[in-house]
Amino acid sequence: MTVLEAEVRRVLVSAVTGLAARTEDPARLARYCAQWRWTGPGLLGEALEEQLTPLYEAAADELREAGDRLAGAFPDGGGKTAATAVAGDLRARVVPVVERLGAFTGLGMSLSVGQLADTTALLLNNCAVALSPASDTAPPDRESFGLLDLALRLKPYEETRRTIEQNRARLAEAGVWFSTAKPAFDPVVAALETAARQLGRKDARGAAGTLEATLPSLHELRRLSRGAFAALPDVPQAVDRLCDSTAILLNNCALALGSRAGGEDLRLLELAEGLCTTEESRVRIAANRALVDQARRSGYGYGTPYPVRRPPRKSVRTHLEEIYYGESPVAAKVWAWLVALLILGAVLVLFG
């Protein structure tokens, strides 16, 4: 190749690659350049790198500054405000450069475009997390999803991509929690809190009514925890805890009502036994139910509406026999009086 031929090729390539930094469709230009076989090895990459290096360096500077701003905002509690500003700057001044550079990565440039894209994606991820912190007090910010989707579009390295996908999945789960699960949980939690306060005021009947009114919602939650909410972390366990708490409160209502309940206590214990989800609660409630049922079947006046067996009347002879053999509750008193009278008689005889 003559010097003149090499120079002609360089001029021709430079005229076209000069568009790389300002064309509105860099992907189309990159496809056009990729068809050039006559440029020889390295010439196209060198020309493109000469045109795009200033953009690369400006974007790298922007990333360093954005990272410092974002990191410095959190100790002062201004993370969300800083994240919004940094995300806006990245969208406006860095992402377009990364996407432009990315169109030409396969054409022989030595610029670290992959690292630039990875750093940009990671910063966008950090902004998204700062806008939607891990909290159950507020739903995720919709802007977070846009930032994470943009970060994935930049094709970061594998490790960064996994981090971004995990954060997006977490935010999606939080969105489902606030839009669907939380509205179902809140009434049940409020009812349990109300019932606990009623029990504290010794209003066991009112607490039992509050708990029974919320049972349909609780059963719906149990159904959803095995279906729509099954994939949400901790939701099935939270439903189990609500069921167990309801069971304990029903148990406490039954015990507080006692023999005044007219059979309501046993019914409440049956409901409680069907709701408990821990072995400790199950054992406690089953034992209480067995005691109440045993009291009813044994004929103790426990105030139940069920038929009770009364012990048969005892004859006078039976009472006397029980007194003589010490089997009657009053036997001790009778024998004590007899002994006292004998001692008194003996004293009178000796000293009379």
PDB file of C-alpha atoms in Angstrom, residues 15 28 59 65 77 93 106 114 119 196 214 232 235 291 321:
ATOM      1  CA  ALA A  15     -14.917  12.030   6.955  1.00  0.00           C
ATOM      2  CA  ARG A  28     -27.162   2.892  11.648  1.00  0.00           C
ATOM      3  CA  ALA A  59     -18.935  10.846  30.679  1.00  0.00           C
ATOM      4  CA  GLU A  65     -18.877  13.396  40.284  1.00  0.00           C
ATOM      5  CA  GLY A  77     -30.268  12.209  55.354  1.00  0.00           C
ATOM      6  CA  ARG A  93     -25.602  13.609  30.081  1.00  0.00           C
ATOM      7  CA  GLY A 106     -17.288  -3.964  17.930  1.00  0.00           C
ATOM      8  CA  GLY A 114     -18.172  -1.913  28.884  1.00  0.00           C
ATOM      9  CA  THR A 119     -20.558   1.952  36.265  1.00  0.00           C
ATOM     10  CA  ALA A 196     -56.775  -6.922  72.660  1.00  0.00           C
ATOM     11  CA  THR A 214     -62.883 -10.602  61.151  1.00  0.00           C
ATOM     12  CA  LEU A 232     -44.068 -12.822  48.446  1.00  0.00           C
ATOM     13  CA  VAL A 235     -46.268 -13.132  53.763  1.00  0.00           C
ATOM     14  CA  LEU A 291     -60.925 -29.040  80.714  1.00  0.00           C
ATOM     15  CA  GLU A 321     -71.705 -44.061 107.161  1.00  0.00           C
TER      16      GLU A 321
END
